[in-house]
Coordinates of C-alpha atoms and ligand atoms in Angstrom, one line a residue:
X1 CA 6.7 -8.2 6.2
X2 CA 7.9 -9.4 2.9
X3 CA 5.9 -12.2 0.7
X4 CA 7.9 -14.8 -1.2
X5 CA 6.5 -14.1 -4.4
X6 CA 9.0 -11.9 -6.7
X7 CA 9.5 -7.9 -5.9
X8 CA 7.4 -6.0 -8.6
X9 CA 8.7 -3.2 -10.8
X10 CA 5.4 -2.1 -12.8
X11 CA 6.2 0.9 -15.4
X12 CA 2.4 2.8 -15.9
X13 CA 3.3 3.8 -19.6
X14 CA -0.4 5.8 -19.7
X15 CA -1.2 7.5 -23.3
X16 CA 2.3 7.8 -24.4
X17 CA 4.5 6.0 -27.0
X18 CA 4.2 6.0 -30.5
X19 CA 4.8 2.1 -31.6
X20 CA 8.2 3.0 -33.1
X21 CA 8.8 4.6 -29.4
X22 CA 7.3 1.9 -27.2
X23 CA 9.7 -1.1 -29.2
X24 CA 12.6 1.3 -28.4
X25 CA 11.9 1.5 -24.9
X26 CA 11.1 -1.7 -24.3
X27 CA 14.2 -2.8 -26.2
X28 CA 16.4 -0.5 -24.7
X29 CA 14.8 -2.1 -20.8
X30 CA 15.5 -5.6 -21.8
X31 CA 19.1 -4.8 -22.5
X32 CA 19.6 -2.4 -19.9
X33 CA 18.1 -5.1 -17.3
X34 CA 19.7 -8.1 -18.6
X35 CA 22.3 -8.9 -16.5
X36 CA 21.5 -6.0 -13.6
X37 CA 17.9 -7.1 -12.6
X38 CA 18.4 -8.4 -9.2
X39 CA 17.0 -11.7 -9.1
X40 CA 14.3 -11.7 -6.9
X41 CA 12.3 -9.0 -9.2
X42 CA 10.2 -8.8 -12.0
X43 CA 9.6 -6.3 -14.3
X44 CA 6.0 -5.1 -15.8
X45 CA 5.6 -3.2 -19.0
X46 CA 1.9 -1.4 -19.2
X47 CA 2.2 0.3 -22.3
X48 CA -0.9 1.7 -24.6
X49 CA -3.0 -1.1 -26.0
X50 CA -1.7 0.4 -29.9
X51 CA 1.7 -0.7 -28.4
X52 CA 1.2 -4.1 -26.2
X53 CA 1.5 -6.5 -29.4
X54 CA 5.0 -4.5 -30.6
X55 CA 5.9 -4.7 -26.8
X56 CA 5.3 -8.5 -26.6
X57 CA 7.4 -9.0 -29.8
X58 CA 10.1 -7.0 -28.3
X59 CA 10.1 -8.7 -24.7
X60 CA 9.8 -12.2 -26.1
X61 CA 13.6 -13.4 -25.0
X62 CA 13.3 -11.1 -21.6
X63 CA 13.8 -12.6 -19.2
X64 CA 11.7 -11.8 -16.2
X65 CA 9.9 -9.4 -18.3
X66 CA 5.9 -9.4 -17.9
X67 CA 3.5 -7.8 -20.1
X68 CA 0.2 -5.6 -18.8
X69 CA -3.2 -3.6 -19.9
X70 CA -3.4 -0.3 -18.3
X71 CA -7.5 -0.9 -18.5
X72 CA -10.3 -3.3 -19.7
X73 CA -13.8 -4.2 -20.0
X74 CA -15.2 -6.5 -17.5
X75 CA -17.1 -8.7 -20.4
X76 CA -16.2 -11.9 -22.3
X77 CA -17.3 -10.3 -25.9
X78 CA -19.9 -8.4 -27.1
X79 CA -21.5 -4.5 -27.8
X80 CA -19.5 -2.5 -26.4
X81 CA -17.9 -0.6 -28.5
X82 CA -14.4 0.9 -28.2
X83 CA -13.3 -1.5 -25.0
X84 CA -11.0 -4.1 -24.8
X85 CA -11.8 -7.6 -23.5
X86 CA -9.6 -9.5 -20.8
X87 CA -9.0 -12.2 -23.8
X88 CA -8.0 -10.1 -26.6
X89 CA -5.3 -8.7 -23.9
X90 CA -4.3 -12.3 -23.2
X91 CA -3.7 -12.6 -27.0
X92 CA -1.6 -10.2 -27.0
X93 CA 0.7 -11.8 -24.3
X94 CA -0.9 -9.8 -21.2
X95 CA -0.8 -11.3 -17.9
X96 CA -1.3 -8.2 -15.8
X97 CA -3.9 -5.5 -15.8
X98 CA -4.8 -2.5 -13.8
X99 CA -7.9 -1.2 -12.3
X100 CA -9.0 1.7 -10.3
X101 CA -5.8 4.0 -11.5
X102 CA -6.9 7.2 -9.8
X103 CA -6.3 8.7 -13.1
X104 CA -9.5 6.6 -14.1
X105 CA -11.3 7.3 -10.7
X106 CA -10.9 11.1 -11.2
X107 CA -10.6 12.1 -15.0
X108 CA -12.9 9.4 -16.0
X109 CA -15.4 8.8 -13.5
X110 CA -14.9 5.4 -12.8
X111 CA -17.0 3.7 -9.7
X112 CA -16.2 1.1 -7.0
X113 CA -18.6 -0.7 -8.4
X114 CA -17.2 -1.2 -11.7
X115 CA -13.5 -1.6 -10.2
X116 CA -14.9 -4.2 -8.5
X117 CA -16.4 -5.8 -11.8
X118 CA -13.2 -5.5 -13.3
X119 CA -11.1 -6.9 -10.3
X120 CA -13.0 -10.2 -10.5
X121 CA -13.7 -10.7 -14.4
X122 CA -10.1 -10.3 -14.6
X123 CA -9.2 -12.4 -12.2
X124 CA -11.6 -14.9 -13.3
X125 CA -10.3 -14.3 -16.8
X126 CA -6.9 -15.7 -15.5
X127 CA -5.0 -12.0 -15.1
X128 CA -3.3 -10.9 -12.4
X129 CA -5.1 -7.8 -11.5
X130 CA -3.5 -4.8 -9.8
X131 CA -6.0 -2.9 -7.8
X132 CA -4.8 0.8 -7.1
X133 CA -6.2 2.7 -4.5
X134 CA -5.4 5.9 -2.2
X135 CA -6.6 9.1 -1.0
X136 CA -6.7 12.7 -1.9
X137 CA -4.9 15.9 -0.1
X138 CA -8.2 16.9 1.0
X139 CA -8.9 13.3 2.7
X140 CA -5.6 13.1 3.8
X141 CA -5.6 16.4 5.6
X142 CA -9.3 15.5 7.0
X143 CA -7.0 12.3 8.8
X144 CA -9.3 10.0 6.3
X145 CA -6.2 8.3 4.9
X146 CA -7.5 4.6 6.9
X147 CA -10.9 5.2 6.0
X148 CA -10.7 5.5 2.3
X149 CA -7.9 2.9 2.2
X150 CA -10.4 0.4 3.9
X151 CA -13.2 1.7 2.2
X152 CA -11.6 1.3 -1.8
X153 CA -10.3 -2.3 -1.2
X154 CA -13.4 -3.2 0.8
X155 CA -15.4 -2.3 -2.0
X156 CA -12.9 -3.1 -5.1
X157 CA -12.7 -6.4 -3.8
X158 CA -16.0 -7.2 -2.6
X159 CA -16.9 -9.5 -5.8
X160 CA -13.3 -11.0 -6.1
X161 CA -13.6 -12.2 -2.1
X162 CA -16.4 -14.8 -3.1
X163 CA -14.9 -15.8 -6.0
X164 CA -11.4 -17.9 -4.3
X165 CA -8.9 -15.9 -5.5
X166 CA -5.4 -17.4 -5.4
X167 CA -3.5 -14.8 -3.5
X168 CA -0.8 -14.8 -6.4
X169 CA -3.0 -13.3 -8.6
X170 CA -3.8 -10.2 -7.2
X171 CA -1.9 -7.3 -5.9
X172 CA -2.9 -3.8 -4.7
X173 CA -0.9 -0.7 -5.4
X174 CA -1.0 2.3 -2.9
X175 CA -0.6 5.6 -4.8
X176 CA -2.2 8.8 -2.6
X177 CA -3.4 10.8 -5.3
X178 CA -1.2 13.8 -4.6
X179 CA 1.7 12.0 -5.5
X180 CA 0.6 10.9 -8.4
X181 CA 2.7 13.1 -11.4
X182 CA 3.6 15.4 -9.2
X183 CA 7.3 14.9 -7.9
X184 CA 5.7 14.5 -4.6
X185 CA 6.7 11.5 -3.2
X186 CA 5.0 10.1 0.4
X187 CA 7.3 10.0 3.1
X188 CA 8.4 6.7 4.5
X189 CA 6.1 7.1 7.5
X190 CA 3.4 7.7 5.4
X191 CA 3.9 4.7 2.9
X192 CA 4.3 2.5 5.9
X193 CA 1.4 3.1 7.7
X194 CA -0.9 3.2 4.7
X195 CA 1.0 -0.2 3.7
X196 CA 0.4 -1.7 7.1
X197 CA -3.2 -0.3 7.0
X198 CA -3.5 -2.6 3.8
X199 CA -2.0 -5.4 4.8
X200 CA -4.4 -5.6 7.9
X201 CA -7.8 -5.6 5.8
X202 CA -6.5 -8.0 3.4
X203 CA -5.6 -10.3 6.3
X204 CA -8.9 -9.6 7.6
X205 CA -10.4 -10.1 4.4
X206 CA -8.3 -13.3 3.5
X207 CA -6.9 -14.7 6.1
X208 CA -3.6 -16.2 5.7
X209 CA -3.3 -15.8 2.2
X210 CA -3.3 -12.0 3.0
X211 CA -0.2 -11.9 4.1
X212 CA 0.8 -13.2 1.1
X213 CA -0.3 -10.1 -1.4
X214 CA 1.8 -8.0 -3.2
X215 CA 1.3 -4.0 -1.9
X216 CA 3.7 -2.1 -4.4
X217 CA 3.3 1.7 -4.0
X218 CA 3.0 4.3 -6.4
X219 CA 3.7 8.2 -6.6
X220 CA 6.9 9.7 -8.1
X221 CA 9.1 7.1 -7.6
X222 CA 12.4 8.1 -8.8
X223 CA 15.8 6.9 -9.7
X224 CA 17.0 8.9 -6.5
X225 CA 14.1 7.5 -3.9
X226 CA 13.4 4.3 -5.3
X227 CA 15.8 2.2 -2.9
X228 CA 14.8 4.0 -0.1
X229 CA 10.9 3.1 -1.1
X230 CA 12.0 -0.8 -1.8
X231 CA 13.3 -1.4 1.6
X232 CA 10.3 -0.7 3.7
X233 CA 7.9 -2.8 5.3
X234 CA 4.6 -4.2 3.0
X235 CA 6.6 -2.7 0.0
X236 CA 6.1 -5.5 -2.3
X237 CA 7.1 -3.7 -5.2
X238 CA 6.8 0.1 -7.0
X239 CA 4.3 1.1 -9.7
X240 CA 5.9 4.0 -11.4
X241 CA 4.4 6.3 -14.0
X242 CA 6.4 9.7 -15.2
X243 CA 10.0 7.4 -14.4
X244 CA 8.9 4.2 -16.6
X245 CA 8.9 6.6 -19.8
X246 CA 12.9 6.8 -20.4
X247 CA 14.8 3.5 -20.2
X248 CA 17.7 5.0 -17.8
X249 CA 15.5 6.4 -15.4
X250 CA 13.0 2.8 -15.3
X251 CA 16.5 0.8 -15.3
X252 CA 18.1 2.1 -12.2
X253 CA 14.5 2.1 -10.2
X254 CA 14.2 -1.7 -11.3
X255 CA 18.2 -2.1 -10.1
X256 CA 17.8 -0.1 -7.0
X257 CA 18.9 -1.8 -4.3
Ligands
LIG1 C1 1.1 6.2 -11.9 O1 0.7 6.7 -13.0 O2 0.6 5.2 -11.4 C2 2.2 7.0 -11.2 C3 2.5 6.6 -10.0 O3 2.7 8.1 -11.8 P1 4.1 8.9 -11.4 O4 5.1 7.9 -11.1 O5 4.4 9.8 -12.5 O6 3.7 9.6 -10.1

Protein backbone atom coordinates (compact mmCIF):
# COMPACT_ATOMS: atom_id res chain seq x y z
CA UNK A 1 0.00 0.00 0.00
CA UNK A 2 1.12 3.39 -0.63
CA UNK A 3 -0.43 6.65 1.17
CA UNK A 4 -0.93 9.84 -0.80
CA UNK A 5 0.91 11.97 1.35
CA UNK A 6 4.57 12.78 -0.08
CA UNK A 7 7.48 9.87 0.16
CA UNK A 8 9.84 10.87 3.10
CA UNK A 9 13.59 11.15 2.93
CA UNK A 10 14.56 11.86 6.76
CA UNK A 11 18.55 12.36 7.12
CA UNK A 12 19.19 11.37 11.25
CA UNK A 13 22.27 13.85 11.47
CA UNK A 14 22.89 12.55 15.40
CA UNK A 15 25.86 14.51 17.29
CA UNK A 16 27.66 15.44 14.28
CA UNK A 17 28.24 18.75 12.45
CA UNK A 18 30.00 21.58 13.51
CA UNK A 19 27.71 24.72 12.40
CA UNK A 20 30.23 25.67 9.73
CA UNK A 21 29.73 21.76 8.61
CA UNK A 22 25.98 21.48 9.00
CA UNK A 23 25.38 25.00 6.56
CA UNK A 24 27.70 23.24 4.05
CA UNK A 25 25.81 20.16 3.96
CA UNK A 26 22.67 21.46 3.96
CA UNK A 27 23.67 23.86 1.25
CA UNK A 28 25.37 21.51 -0.76
CA UNK A 29 21.55 19.05 -0.38
CA UNK A 30 19.51 21.94 -1.59
CA UNK A 31 21.58 22.35 -4.68
CA UNK A 32 22.26 18.87 -5.22
CA UNK A 33 18.32 18.19 -4.93
CA UNK A 34 17.10 21.10 -6.76
CA UNK A 35 16.10 20.05 -9.91
CA UNK A 36 16.61 15.91 -9.23
CA UNK A 37 14.09 15.47 -6.21
CA UNK A 38 11.49 13.46 -7.75
CA UNK A 39 8.38 15.15 -7.12
CA UNK A 40 6.41 13.26 -4.99
CA UNK A 41 9.19 13.37 -2.02
CA UNK A 42 10.25 15.40 0.66
CA UNK A 43 13.27 15.79 2.27
CA UNK A 44 13.95 16.04 6.24
CA UNK A 45 17.04 17.54 7.69
CA UNK A 46 17.49 16.44 11.66
CA UNK A 47 20.63 17.96 12.39
CA UNK A 48 22.01 18.84 16.22
CA UNK A 49 19.90 21.42 17.96
CA UNK A 50 23.57 23.84 17.86
CA UNK A 51 22.86 23.53 14.12
CA UNK A 52 18.91 23.60 13.36
CA UNK A 53 18.78 27.66 13.34
CA UNK A 54 22.00 27.74 10.67
CA UNK A 55 20.12 24.86 8.88
CA UNK A 56 16.83 26.82 8.66
CA UNK A 57 18.69 29.87 7.31
CA UNK A 58 20.30 27.69 4.80
CA UNK A 59 17.08 25.73 3.61
CA UNK A 60 14.92 28.84 3.51
CA UNK A 61 14.49 28.85 -0.60
CA UNK A 62 14.43 24.83 -0.58
CA UNK A 63 12.13 23.76 -1.92
CA UNK A 64 10.53 20.69 -0.45
CA UNK A 65 13.03 20.81 2.25
CA UNK A 66 11.66 20.24 5.97
CA UNK A 67 13.37 20.98 9.10
CA UNK A 68 13.44 18.41 12.37
CA UNK A 69 14.69 17.92 16.22
CA UNK A 70 16.29 14.67 16.76
CA UNK A 71 14.76 14.84 20.57
CA UNK A 72 12.68 17.09 23.03
CA UNK A 73 11.13 17.51 26.28
CA UNK A 74 7.52 16.70 26.58
CA UNK A 75 6.74 20.19 28.56
CA UNK A 76 5.51 23.70 27.50
CA UNK A 77 8.39 25.60 29.69
CA UNK A 78 9.76 25.26 32.86
CA UNK A 79 12.77 23.50 35.35
CA UNK A 80 14.24 21.35 33.45
CA UNK A 81 17.25 22.12 32.81
CA UNK A 82 19.37 21.30 29.70
CA UNK A 83 16.06 20.09 27.46
CA UNK A 84 14.55 21.64 24.70
CA UNK A 85 10.82 22.44 24.49
CA UNK A 86 8.53 21.53 21.38
CA UNK A 87 8.12 25.57 20.95
CA UNK A 88 11.62 26.69 21.05
CA UNK A 89 12.11 23.89 18.10
CA UNK A 90 9.15 25.51 16.34
CA UNK A 91 11.07 28.81 16.57
CA UNK A 92 13.68 27.55 14.98
CA UNK A 93 11.58 26.46 11.91
CA UNK A 94 11.04 22.67 13.15
CA UNK A 95 8.15 20.81 11.97
CA UNK A 96 9.39 17.31 12.56
CA UNK A 97 10.76 15.56 15.61
CA UNK A 98 11.77 12.17 16.56
CA UNK A 99 11.14 9.98 19.51
CA UNK A 100 12.07 6.53 20.69
CA UNK A 101 15.45 6.47 18.33
CA UNK A 102 16.72 3.19 19.65
CA UNK A 103 19.92 5.11 20.09
CA UNK A 104 17.84 6.85 22.98
CA UNK A 105 16.03 3.50 24.06
CA UNK A 106 19.47 1.81 24.57
CA UNK A 107 22.34 4.32 25.34
CA UNK A 108 20.06 6.51 27.25
CA UNK A 109 17.56 4.68 28.88
CA UNK A 110 14.59 6.05 27.54
CA UNK A 111 10.94 4.34 28.58
CA UNK A 112 7.72 3.66 26.68
CA UNK A 113 6.33 5.73 28.93
CA UNK A 114 8.07 8.81 28.25
CA UNK A 115 8.09 8.07 24.31
CA UNK A 116 4.67 8.08 24.75
CA UNK A 117 4.68 11.57 26.59
CA UNK A 118 6.69 12.82 23.91
CA UNK A 119 4.59 11.35 20.99
CA UNK A 120 1.52 13.26 22.15
CA UNK A 121 3.01 16.64 23.56
CA UNK A 122 4.50 16.85 20.33
CA UNK A 123 1.82 16.24 18.44
CA UNK A 124 -0.32 18.39 20.48
CA UNK A 125 2.40 20.95 20.15
CA UNK A 126 1.60 20.90 16.40
CA UNK A 127 4.91 18.62 15.21
CA UNK A 128 4.81 15.98 13.23
CA UNK A 129 6.26 13.34 15.37
CA UNK A 130 8.19 10.32 14.03
CA UNK A 131 7.95 7.34 16.34
CA UNK A 132 10.86 4.81 15.75
CA UNK A 133 10.54 1.48 16.85
CA UNK A 134 12.13 -2.21 16.20
CA UNK A 135 13.66 -5.07 17.78
CA UNK A 136 17.04 -6.42 18.79
CA UNK A 137 19.11 -9.53 17.26
CA UNK A 138 18.40 -11.29 20.36
CA UNK A 139 14.37 -10.68 19.92
CA UNK A 140 14.62 -11.23 16.51
CA UNK A 141 16.27 -14.53 16.74
CA UNK A 142 13.77 -15.47 19.74
CA UNK A 143 10.93 -14.95 16.50
CA UNK A 144 9.79 -11.76 18.84
CA UNK A 145 10.03 -9.36 15.89
CA UNK A 146 5.69 -9.02 15.91
CA UNK A 147 5.60 -8.89 19.45
CA UNK A 148 7.87 -6.00 20.15
CA UNK A 149 6.67 -4.24 16.99
CA UNK A 150 3.09 -4.36 18.50
CA UNK A 151 4.25 -3.92 21.84
CA UNK A 152 6.44 -0.35 21.15
CA UNK A 153 3.69 1.37 19.07
CA UNK A 154 0.95 -0.01 21.37
CA UNK A 155 2.56 1.59 24.11
CA UNK A 156 4.34 4.77 22.23
CA UNK A 157 1.09 5.65 21.09
CA UNK A 158 -1.15 4.87 23.83
CA UNK A 159 -1.58 8.72 24.98
CA UNK A 160 -1.53 10.14 21.24
CA UNK A 161 -4.66 7.52 20.41
CA UNK A 162 -7.03 9.62 22.85
CA UNK A 163 -5.85 12.68 21.79
CA UNK A 164 -7.42 12.79 17.66
CA UNK A 165 -4.48 12.76 15.98
CA UNK A 166 -4.66 13.75 12.30
CA UNK A 167 -3.06 10.93 10.56
CA UNK A 168 -0.74 13.44 8.64
CA UNK A 169 0.98 14.27 11.55
CA UNK A 170 2.46 11.25 12.66
CA UNK A 171 4.64 8.65 11.10
CA UNK A 172 6.51 5.58 12.45
CA UNK A 173 9.89 4.54 11.38
CA UNK A 174 10.94 0.79 11.45
CA UNK A 175 14.68 0.53 12.21
CA UNK A 176 15.60 -3.25 13.80
CA UNK A 177 18.32 -2.29 16.03
CA UNK A 178 20.87 -4.43 14.33
CA UNK A 179 20.80 -2.43 11.41
CA UNK A 180 21.20 0.43 12.89
CA UNK A 181 25.10 1.78 12.03
CA UNK A 182 26.08 -1.28 11.10
CA UNK A 183 26.10 -1.73 7.21
CA UNK A 184 23.52 -4.28 7.96
CA UNK A 185 20.66 -3.70 6.01
CA UNK A 186 17.11 -5.93 6.60
CA UNK A 187 16.31 -7.95 3.72
CA UNK A 188 13.25 -7.04 1.72
CA UNK A 189 11.31 -9.94 3.35
CA UNK A 190 12.08 -8.73 6.52
CA UNK A 191 11.16 -4.98 5.93
CA UNK A 192 7.95 -6.14 4.44
CA UNK A 193 6.62 -8.10 6.95
CA UNK A 194 7.62 -5.91 9.78
CA UNK A 195 6.01 -3.03 7.62
CA UNK A 196 2.80 -5.00 7.09
CA UNK A 197 2.97 -6.03 10.85
CA UNK A 198 2.73 -2.09 11.37
CA UNK A 199 0.48 -1.14 9.13
CA UNK A 200 -2.09 -3.77 10.72
CA UNK A 201 -1.99 -2.26 14.40
CA UNK A 202 -2.25 1.13 13.25
CA UNK A 203 -5.34 0.14 11.22
CA UNK A 204 -6.44 -1.60 14.29
CA UNK A 205 -5.51 1.25 16.29
CA UNK A 206 -7.01 3.95 13.83
CA UNK A 207 -9.07 2.74 11.70
CA UNK A 208 -9.07 4.18 8.35
CA UNK A 209 -6.81 6.80 8.92
CA UNK A 210 -4.22 3.99 9.50
CA UNK A 211 -3.77 3.29 6.29
CA UNK A 212 -2.98 6.54 5.76
CA UNK A 213 0.51 6.74 8.06
CA UNK A 214 3.71 7.13 6.85
CA UNK A 215 6.10 3.76 7.76
CA UNK A 216 9.60 4.86 6.48
CA UNK A 217 12.30 2.34 7.46
CA UNK A 218 15.59 2.78 8.90
CA UNK A 219 18.96 0.74 9.01
CA UNK A 220 21.90 1.38 6.63
CA UNK A 221 20.24 2.65 3.87
CA UNK A 222 22.59 3.32 1.16
CA UNK A 223 23.09 4.93 -2.06
CA UNK A 224 23.31 1.26 -3.52
CA UNK A 225 20.03 -0.30 -1.67
CA UNK A 226 18.01 2.70 -1.33
CA UNK A 227 15.81 2.11 -4.52
CA UNK A 228 15.48 -1.30 -3.85
CA UNK A 229 14.11 -0.25 -0.07
CA UNK A 230 11.64 2.61 -1.77
CA UNK A 231 9.79 0.28 -3.91
CA UNK A 232 8.33 -2.09 -1.39
CA UNK A 233 5.09 -2.31 0.14
CA UNK A 234 4.31 0.06 3.47
CA UNK A 235 7.66 1.85 2.58
CA UNK A 236 6.49 5.26 2.99
CA UNK A 237 9.78 6.67 3.06
CA UNK A 238 13.61 5.98 4.50
CA UNK A 239 15.12 7.42 7.74
CA UNK A 240 18.83 7.20 7.20
CA UNK A 241 21.59 7.97 9.63
CA UNK A 242 25.54 7.15 8.64
CA UNK A 243 24.31 8.05 4.61
CA UNK A 244 22.61 11.61 5.54
CA UNK A 245 26.23 12.88 6.72
CA UNK A 246 27.90 13.57 3.07
CA UNK A 247 25.71 15.42 0.57
CA UNK A 248 26.48 12.80 -2.39
CA UNK A 249 25.66 9.83 -0.63
CA UNK A 250 21.98 11.64 1.04
CA UNK A 251 21.46 13.11 -2.67
CA UNK A 252 21.31 9.93 -4.61
CA UNK A 253 19.21 7.98 -1.71
CA UNK A 254 16.67 11.11 -1.92
CA UNK A 255 16.89 10.56 -6.08
CA UNK A 256 16.75 6.90 -5.97
CA UNK A 257 14.24 5.72 -7.96
C1 LIG B 1 19.48 6.03 12.27
O1 LIG B 1 20.28 6.64 12.97
O2 LIG B 1 18.27 6.21 12.43
C2 LIG B 1 20.00 5.11 11.26
C3 LIG B 1 19.15 4.39 10.58
O3 LIG B 1 21.36 5.04 11.10
P1 LIG B 1 22.15 4.31 9.89
O4 LIG B 1 21.51 4.77 8.60
O5 LIG B 1 23.55 4.78 10.02
O6 LIG B 1 22.00 2.84 10.07
Amino acid sequence: MKTNVKTLIAGNWKMYKTLAQAEKLADRLADRLADKLPADREVLLLPPFTALGAVAFSLKDANRFLLGAQNFYPAQEGAFTGEIAPFMLQDLGCTHALAGHSERRHVLGETDGLISRKVAFGLQAGLHMILCIGETLDQRKQGKVEHVLKGQLLLGLTEAKDAAVAPETLSIAYEPVWAIGTGEVAKPSDILSAHAVIRKTLEEMFLDCGGKIRILYGGSVKPDNAAAILCLDNVNGVLVGGASLQDDSFAAIAAAV
